[in-house]
Coordinates of C-alpha atoms in Angstrom, one line a residue:
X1 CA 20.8 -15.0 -13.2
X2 CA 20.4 -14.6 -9.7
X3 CA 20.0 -18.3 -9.3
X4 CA 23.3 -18.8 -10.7
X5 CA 25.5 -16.0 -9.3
X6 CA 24.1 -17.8 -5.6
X7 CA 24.9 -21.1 -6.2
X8 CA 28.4 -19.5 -7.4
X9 CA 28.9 -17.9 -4.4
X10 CA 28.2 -20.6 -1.6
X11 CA 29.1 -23.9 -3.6
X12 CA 32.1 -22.2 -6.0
X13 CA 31.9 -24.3 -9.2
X14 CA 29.8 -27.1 -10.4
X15 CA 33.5 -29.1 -10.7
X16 CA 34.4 -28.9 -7.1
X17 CA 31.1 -27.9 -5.0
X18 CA 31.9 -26.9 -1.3
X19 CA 28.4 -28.0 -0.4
X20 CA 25.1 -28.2 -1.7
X21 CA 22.0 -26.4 -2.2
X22 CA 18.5 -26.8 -1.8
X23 CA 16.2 -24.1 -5.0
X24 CA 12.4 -24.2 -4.4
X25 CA 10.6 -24.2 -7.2
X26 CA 6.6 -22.7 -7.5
X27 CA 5.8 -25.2 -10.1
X28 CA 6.3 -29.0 -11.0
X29 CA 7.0 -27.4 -14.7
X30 CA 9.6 -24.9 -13.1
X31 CA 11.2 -27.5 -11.2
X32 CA 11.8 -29.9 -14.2
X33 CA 13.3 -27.4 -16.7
X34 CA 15.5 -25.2 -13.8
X35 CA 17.0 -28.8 -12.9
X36 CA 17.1 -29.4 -16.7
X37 CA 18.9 -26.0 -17.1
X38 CA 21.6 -26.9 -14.0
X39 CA 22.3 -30.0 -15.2
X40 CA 23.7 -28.7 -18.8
X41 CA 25.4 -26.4 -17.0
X42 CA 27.5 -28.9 -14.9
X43 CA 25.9 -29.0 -11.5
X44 CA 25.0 -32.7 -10.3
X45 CA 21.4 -31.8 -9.7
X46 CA 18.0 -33.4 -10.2
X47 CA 14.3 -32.4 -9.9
X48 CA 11.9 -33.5 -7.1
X49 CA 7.8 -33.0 -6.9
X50 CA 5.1 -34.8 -5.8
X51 CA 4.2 -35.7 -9.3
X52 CA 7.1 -38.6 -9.9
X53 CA 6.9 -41.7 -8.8
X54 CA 8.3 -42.9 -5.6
X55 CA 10.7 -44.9 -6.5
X56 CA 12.6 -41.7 -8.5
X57 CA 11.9 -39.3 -5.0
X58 CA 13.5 -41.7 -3.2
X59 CA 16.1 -41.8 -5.1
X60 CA 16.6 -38.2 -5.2
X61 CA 16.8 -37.8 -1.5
X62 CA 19.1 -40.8 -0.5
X63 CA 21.5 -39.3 -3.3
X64 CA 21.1 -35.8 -2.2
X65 CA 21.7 -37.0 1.3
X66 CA 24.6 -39.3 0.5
X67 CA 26.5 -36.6 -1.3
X68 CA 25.7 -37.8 -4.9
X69 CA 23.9 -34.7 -5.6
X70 CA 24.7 -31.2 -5.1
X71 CA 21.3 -29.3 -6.2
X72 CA 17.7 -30.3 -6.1
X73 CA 15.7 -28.4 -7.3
X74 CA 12.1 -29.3 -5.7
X75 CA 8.8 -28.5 -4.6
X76 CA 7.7 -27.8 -1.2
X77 CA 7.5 -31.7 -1.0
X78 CA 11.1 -31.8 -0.4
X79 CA 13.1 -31.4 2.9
X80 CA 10.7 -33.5 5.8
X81 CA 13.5 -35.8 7.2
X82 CA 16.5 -34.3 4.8
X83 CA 19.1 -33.6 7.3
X84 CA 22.7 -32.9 5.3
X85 CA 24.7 -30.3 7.1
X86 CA 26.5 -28.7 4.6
X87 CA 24.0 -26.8 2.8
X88 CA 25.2 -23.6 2.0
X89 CA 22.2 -22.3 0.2
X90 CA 18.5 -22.5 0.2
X91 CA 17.0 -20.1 -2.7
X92 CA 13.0 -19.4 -3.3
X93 CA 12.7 -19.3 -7.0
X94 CA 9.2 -17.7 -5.6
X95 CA 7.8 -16.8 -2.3
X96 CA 6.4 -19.7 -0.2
X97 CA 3.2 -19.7 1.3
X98 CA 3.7 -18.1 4.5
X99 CA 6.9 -16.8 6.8
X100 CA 6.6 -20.0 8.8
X101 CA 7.1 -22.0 5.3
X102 CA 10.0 -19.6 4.7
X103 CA 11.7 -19.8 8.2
X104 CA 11.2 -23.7 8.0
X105 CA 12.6 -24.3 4.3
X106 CA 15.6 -21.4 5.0
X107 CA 16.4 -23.0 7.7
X108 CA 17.8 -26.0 6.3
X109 CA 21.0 -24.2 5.0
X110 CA 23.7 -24.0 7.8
X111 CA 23.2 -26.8 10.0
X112 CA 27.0 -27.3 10.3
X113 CA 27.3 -23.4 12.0
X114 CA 28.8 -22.3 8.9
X115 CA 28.3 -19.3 6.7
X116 CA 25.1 -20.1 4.2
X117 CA 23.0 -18.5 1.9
X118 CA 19.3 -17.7 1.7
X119 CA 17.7 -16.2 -1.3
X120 CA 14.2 -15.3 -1.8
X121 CA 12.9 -14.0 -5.4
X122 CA 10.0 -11.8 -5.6
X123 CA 8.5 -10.5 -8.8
X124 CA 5.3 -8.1 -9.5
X125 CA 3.1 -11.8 -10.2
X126 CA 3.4 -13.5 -7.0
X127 CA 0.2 -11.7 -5.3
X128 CA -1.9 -12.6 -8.2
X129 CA -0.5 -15.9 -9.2
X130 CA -1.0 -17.0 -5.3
X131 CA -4.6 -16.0 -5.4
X132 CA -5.3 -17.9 -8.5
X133 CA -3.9 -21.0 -6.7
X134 CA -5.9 -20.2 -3.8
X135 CA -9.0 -19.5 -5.9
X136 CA -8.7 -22.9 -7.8
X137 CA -9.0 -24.4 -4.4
X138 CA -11.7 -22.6 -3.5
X139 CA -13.8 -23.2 -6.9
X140 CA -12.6 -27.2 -6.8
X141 CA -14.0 -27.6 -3.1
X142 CA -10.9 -28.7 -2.2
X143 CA -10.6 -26.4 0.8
X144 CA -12.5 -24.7 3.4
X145 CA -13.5 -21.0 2.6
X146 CA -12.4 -20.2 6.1
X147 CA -9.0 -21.6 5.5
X148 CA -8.1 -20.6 2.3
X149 CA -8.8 -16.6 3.6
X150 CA -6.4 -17.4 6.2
X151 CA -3.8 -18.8 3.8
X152 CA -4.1 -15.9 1.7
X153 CA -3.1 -13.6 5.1
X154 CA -0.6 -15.6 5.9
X155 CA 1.5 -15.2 2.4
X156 CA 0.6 -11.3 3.1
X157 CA 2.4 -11.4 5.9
X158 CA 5.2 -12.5 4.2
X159 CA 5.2 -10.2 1.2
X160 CA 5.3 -7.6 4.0
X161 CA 8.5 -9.3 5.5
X162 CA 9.6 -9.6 1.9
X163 CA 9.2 -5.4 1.5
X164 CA 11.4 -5.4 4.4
X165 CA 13.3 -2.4 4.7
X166 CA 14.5 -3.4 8.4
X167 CA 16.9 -6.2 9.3
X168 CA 15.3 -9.4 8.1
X169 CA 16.3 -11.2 11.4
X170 CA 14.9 -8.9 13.4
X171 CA 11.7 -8.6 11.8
X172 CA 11.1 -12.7 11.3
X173 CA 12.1 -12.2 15.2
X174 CA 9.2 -9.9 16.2
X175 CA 7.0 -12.1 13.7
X176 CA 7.1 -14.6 16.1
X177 CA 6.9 -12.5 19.1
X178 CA 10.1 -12.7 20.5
X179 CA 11.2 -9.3 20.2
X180 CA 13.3 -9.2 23.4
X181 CA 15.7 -11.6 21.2
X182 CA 16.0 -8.7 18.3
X183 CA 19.5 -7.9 17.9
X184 CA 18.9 -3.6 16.2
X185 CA 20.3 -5.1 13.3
X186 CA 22.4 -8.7 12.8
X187 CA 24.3 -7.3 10.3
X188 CA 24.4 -10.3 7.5
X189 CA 21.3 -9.6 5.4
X190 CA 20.7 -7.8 2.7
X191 CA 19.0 -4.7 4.5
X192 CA 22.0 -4.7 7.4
X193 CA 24.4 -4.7 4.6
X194 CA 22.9 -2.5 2.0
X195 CA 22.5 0.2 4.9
X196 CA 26.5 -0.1 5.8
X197 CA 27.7 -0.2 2.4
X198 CA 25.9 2.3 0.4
X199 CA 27.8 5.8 0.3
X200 CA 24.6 7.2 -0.7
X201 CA 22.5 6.2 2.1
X202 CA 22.2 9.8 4.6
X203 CA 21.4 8.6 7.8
X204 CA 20.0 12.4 8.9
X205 CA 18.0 12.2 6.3
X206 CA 16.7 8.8 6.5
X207 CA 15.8 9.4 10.2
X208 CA 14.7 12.7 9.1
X209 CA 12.1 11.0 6.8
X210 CA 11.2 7.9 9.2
X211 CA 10.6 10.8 12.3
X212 CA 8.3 12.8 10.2
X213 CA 6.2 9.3 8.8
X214 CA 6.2 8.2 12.5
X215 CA 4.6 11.6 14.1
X216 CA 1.9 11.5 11.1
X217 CA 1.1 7.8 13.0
X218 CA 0.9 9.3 16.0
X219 CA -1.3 11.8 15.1
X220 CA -4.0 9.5 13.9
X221 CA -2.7 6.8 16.7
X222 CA -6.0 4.6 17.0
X223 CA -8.2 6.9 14.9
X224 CA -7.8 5.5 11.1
X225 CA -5.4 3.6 9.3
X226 CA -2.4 4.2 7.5
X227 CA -4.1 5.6 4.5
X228 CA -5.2 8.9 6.3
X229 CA -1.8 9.3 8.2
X230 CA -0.6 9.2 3.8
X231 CA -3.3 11.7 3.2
X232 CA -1.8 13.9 6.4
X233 CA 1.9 13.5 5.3
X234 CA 0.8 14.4 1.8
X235 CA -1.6 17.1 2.7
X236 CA -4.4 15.8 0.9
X237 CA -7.9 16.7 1.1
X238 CA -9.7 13.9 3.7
X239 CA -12.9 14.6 5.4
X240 CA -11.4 12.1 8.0
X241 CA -8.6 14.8 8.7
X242 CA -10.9 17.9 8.4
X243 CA -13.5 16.7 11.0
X244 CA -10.6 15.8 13.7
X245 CA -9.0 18.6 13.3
X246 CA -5.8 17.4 11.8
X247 CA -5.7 19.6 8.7
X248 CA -4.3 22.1 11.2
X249 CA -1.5 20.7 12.7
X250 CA 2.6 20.9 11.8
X251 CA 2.2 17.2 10.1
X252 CA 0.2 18.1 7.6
X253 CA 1.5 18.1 4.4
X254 CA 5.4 17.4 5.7
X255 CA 6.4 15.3 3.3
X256 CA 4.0 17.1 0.5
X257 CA 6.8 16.6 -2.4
X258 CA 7.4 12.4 -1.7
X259 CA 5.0 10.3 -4.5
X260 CA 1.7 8.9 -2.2
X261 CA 2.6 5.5 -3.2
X262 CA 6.5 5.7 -2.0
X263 CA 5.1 7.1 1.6
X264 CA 2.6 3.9 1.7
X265 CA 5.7 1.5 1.4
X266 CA 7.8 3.6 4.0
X267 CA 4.7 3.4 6.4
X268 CA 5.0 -0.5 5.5
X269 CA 8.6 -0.3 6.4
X270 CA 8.0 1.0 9.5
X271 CA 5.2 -1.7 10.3
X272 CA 7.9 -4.4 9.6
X273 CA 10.5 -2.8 11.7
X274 CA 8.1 -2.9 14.9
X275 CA 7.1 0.8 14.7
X276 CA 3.6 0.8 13.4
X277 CA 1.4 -1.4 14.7
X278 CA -2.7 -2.0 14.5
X279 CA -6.0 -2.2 16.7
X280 CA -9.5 -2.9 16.3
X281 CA -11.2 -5.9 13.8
X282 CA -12.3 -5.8 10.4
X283 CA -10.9 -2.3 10.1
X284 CA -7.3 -2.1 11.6
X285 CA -6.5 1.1 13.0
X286 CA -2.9 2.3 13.0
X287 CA -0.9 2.9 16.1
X288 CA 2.4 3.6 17.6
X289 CA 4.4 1.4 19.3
X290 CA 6.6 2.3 22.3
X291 CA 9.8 1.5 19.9
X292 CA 8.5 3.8 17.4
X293 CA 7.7 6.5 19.4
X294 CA 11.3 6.2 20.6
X295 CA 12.4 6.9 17.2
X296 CA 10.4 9.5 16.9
X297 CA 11.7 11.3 19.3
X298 CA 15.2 10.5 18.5
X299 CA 15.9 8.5 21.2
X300 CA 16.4 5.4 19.1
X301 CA 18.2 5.1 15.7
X302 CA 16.0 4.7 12.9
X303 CA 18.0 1.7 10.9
X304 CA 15.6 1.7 7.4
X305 CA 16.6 1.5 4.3
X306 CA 13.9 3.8 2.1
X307 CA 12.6 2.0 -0.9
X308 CA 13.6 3.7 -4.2
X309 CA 11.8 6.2 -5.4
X310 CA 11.8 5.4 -9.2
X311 CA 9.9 2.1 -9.1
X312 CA 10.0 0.1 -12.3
X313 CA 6.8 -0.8 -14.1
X314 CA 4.9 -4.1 -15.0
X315 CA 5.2 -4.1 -19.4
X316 CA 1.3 -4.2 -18.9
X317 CA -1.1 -3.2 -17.0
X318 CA -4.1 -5.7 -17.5
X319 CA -5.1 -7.0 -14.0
X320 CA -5.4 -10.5 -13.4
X321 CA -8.5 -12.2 -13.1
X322 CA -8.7 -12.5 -9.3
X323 CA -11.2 -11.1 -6.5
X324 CA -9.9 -9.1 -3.7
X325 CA -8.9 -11.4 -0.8
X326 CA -12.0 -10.7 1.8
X327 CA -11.4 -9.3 4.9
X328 CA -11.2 -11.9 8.2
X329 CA -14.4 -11.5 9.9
X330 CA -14.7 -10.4 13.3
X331 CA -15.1 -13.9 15.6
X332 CA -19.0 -14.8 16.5
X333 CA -19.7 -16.2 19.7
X334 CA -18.3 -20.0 19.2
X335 CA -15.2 -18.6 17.8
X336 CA -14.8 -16.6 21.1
X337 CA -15.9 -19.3 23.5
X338 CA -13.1 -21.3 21.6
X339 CA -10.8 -18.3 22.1
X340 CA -11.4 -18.1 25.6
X341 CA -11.1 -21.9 26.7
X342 CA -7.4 -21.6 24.6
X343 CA -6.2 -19.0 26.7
X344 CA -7.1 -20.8 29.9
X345 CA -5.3 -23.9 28.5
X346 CA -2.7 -21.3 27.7
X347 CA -2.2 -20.2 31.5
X348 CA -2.4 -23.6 32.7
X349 CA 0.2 -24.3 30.6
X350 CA 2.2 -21.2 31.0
X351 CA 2.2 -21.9 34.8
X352 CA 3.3 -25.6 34.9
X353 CA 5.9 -25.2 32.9
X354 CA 6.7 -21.6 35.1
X355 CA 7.1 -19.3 31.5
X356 CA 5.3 -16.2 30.1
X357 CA 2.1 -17.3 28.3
X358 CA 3.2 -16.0 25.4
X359 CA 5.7 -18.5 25.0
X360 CA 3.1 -20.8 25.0
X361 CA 0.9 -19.0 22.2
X362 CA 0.0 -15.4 21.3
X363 CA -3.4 -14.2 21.4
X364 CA -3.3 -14.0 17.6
X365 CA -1.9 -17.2 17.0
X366 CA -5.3 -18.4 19.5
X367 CA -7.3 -15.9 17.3
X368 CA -6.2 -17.9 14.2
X369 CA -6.7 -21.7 16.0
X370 CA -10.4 -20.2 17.1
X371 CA -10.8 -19.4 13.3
X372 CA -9.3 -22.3 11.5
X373 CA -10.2 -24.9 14.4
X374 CA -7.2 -27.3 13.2
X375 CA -8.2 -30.9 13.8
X376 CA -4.4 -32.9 13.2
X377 CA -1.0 -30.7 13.4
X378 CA -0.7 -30.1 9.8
X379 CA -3.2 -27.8 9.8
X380 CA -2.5 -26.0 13.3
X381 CA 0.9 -24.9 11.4
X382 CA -1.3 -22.7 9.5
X383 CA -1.7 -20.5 12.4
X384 CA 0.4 -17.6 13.2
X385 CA 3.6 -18.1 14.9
X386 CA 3.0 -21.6 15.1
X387 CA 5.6 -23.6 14.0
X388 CA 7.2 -27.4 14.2
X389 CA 8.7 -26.7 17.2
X390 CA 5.6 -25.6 18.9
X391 CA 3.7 -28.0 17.2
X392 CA 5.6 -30.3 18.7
X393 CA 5.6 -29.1 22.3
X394 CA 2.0 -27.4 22.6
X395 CA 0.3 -29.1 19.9
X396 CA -1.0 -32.3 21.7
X397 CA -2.9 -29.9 24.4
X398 CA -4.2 -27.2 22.0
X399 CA -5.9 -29.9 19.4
X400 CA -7.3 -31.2 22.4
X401 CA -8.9 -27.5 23.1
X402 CA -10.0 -27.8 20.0
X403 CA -11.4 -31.2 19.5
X404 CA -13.4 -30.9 23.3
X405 CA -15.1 -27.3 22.1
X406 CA -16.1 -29.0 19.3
X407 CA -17.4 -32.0 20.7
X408 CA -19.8 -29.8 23.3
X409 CA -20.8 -27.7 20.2
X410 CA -22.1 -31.1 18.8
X411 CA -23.6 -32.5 21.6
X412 CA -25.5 -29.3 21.8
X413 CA -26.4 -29.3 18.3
X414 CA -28.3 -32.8 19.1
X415 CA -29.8 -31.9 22.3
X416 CA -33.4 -31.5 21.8
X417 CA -34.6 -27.8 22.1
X418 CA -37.4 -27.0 24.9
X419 CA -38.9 -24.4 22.8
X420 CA -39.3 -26.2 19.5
X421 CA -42.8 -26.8 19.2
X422 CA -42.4 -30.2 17.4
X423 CA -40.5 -31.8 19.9
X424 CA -42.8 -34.4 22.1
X425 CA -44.1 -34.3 25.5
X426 CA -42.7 -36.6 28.1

């Protein structure tokens, strides 16, 4: 088991660990029976959820954090205020709920500056068993509509990172908007190793490939989305294509022989590695970015590695019971009067502190705060790119945004109105 072979690897043997490890766990069931499981096989581990009492989670930490215990094996309860140094690994037993959940729990492995492990398991269920959870909020009223469609964007975002295909540093990197940090490759993941490793890997014709995805984006660059630039690369009949024309140019069926469904996750690839980007609202429209363009021209190396082409299949095929995740609306006029007094706190901000206002906040993660309207900090880490650290620096200012937009909306809500004919005369 992958589990297994990981904790192997970065604590060496259940008799004489070098460290310890931290293994998320989906469910409270999962986490009892995989510490069950590491206990019989030697490891001093123990299991940790929301559902014991807290006299036993106490426990659990202070003996994790005093050395007692090598694994625990936990929900995403586990961690806030665990601060041992010498974790060497942190695996996902399932994906998390968004790449800021990731980048938070992975990042307590390595404290000490030492070489550490993250692992992040991923099987064909996760979509569907994430909606269901979401969907049980949603039927239970335990959540707001609103914020459970954003939830459900936010763990897309992170099977795209999870689809990878470029260096996973770089890409968490440009996730957050810091792409002038991106290193072209650190050279430690899985993708940076996997692409110097493999014999079989052609460079040419990798970049061959990535060139000849990246021209059929630039021929629909702000037009459609990435299905037509598919339908161009696979020359496939689209009226979008015939009525602009592009049925006639070079692109067109170029990569005629590749499966539809393998060009779809190389254009993915390609959105991950910064190449691809998208415009426009409710229906994004694909473009090319300036780094992608460079590669397709050649002036850039185009560092990928191609999904495989023989895919294996789910034993069945029955869909699960789940609706398809609605599409976030474009913002209505208090969503864009809220926009707008963020991004003038944004530049007040930016300027006192003398940085690019981006440091402060990107316009999507204002987008997302206008959407969501956070009221406590909890909930402001649901936007994107906002994290702990920003939370804690911004936080304070944008909640208070927030909290005064709302307060005038309600004040107008209660003001009488001079036109309502029930409303009495002075």
């Amino acid at each position: 088991r992958q589990l297994d072979a990981a904790l192997i690897e970065a604590l060496a043997s259940p008799a004489e660990p070098t460290g310890a490890a931290i293994v998320y766990a989906p469910t409270r069931k999962t986490t009892e029976a995989e510490a069950a499981r590491l206990v019989q096989g030697g490891w001093r581990a123990a299991g940790y959820h929301a559902g014991l009492s807290g006299s036993v989670r106490e426990s659990v930490s202070r003996d994790f954090a005093s050395g007692e215990l090598d694994v625990v094996v936990a929900t995403n309860a586990f961690g806030m205020g665990i601060d041992r140094a010498d974790v060497r690994a942190v695996v996902h037993l399932a994906p998390p709920g968004s790449v800021e959940a990731y980048y938070q729990e992975v990042g307590r492995a390595g404290r000490d500056d030492a070489p550490a492990i993250g692992l992040l398991l991923v099987s064909p269920g996760d979509l569907a068993q994430r909606r269901a959870l979401l969907e049980r909020d949603a039927e239970s009223g335990a959540a707001d509509p609103e914020l459970l469609r954003h939830k459900w964007n936010l763990f897309l975002e992170l099977m795209r990172w999870a689809e990878g295909g470029s260096c996973r540093h770089d890409a968490i990197l440009r996730y957050f908007g810091d792409d002038e940090e991106t290193l072209a490759g650190c050279g430690h993941c899985d993708v940076c190793t996997e692409l110097a490793r493999d014999p079989d890997v052609d460079p040419e014709a990798v970049t061959l490939i990535v060139r000849k995805a990246l021209s059929a984006v630039a021929r629909i660059h702000g037009r459609f989305g990435l299905s037509a630039a598919t339908s161009l690369l696979r020359g496939k009949e689209d009226d979008r294509l015939a009525w602009s024309g592009l049925t006639r140019t070079p692109t067109f069926g170029i990569l005629a022989n590749e499966p539809e469904e393998w060009l779809q996750r190389v254009l993915r690839r390609c959105v991950t590695a910064g190449w691809v980007d998208f415009s426009g609202g409710e229906r994004p429209l694909a473009v090319l970015t300036e780094p992608g363009a460079a590669v397709m021209r050649g002036d850039r190396a185009a560092r990928l590695l191609l999904p495989p082409r023989n895919l294996p299949r789910a034993a069945s095929t029955r869909k699960p019971r789940a609706r398809a995740a609605p599409a976030v609306d474009a913002p209505n006029a208090a969503g864009r009067a809220l926009f707008d007094a963020l991004r003038r706190h944004r530049l007040e901000v930016s300027r006192s502190e003398r940085v690019p206002p981006y440091v402060v906040a990107t316009d999507r993660a204002l987008r997302d705060i206008a959407a969501i309207r956070p009221k406590n900090k909890l909930e402001l880490e649901e936007a994107h790119g906002i994290g702990p650290a920003k939370v804690k620096r911004y936080g304070a200012g944008l909640l208070g945004v927030v909290r005064h937009h709302l307060d005038l909306g309600a004040a107008d809500d209660d003001a009488p109105n001079p036109s309502d004919p029930r409303r009495s005369s002075p």
